[in-house]
Amino acid sequence: MNMQLIDLAARGGQTEHHYLLGQLRGLARGDAAVVVTYDDPRILLDALTLELRNGIYWDVTEAGPPAWRVRVRRREDVAASDLVDLLTRDHVRVDHLFATALHRSNAGDMAAALPSFRVFAACLRRHVETENEIVVPALSLPRSPRGDDPTSIMLHEHEAIIEHTVMIEEMLDEGLDDAGMLAPFFAIISGQLAKHEWREETNLFPHWMRALRHEPAIADELFPRAQALVTAGDEAAASVGIA
Ligand SMILES: [Fe+2]
Ligand SMILES: [Fe+2]
């Protein structure tokens, strides 16, 4: 494991944000960085974590004053620490599964695309089940009769994504596996997924995180249930080359 020392005092004319983002973007799997600074870096690291789509995990190893030291690792090198972390990582996996099916289909290799799509569909269903059936009933977030609150938006979007996934599954079940014919449906899901995950991570997960922090007993009860459901897809995902 390589350990890189990043001294924010050595950033020259760059802002702390810009300098550290550049350094952490290059952090390789299995490696770690130690950030040294004389100001509390936690707000900066929270912002960078969001910007890097939760791709890094950091913990304070020395809390100043005077000096702060923060160890930063790739998120994949650290076990999921809470429910939101678990679901955010699962977004990345669901995306990879879908992207793999899409690329193989675009390349005309339907024999390789179809298993990836089937595994994507199974993992998507488990992810949606976790959010709809495990998390939503346990956290009583305010709902609007107009249906424009983050929870209602999430539930509507799940229905739409599943509906398009089922359309493709039905076509495949009927033996219609022409890449050109499936392309428009793949394109719809691709757009829906990206927007949906971004909206969840931005508009809903911060509420879930706050609620779970206030209710640690609920958090402790939900996490293993969610983890069991999500990790049930590990073997199938590995079978199509996705960790
Ligand atoms: Fe979702
Ligand atoms: Fe999600």
Short mmCIF file of C-alpha atoms and ligand atoms in Angstrom, two decimals, residues 87 91 127 131 158 196-197 200 205, ligand 2:
data_model
loop_
_atom_site.label_atom_id
_atom_site.label_comp_id
_atom_site.label_asym_id
_atom_site.label_seq_id
_atom_site.Cartn_x
_atom_site.Cartn_y
_atom_site.Cartn_z
CA LEU A 87 -27.11 2.36 -1.00
CA HIS A 91 -25.96 2.84 -7.13
CA HIS A 127 -32.15 -2.04 -4.49
CA GLU A 131 -35.52 1.61 -0.44
CA HIS A 158 -38.85 3.52 -9.17
CA HIS A 196 -32.91 9.19 -10.35
CA GLU A 197 -29.71 8.32 -8.52
CA GLU A 200 -31.81 10.53 -4.46
CA PHE A 205 -30.24 10.71 1.22
FE FE B 2 -31.22 4.27 -4.68
#
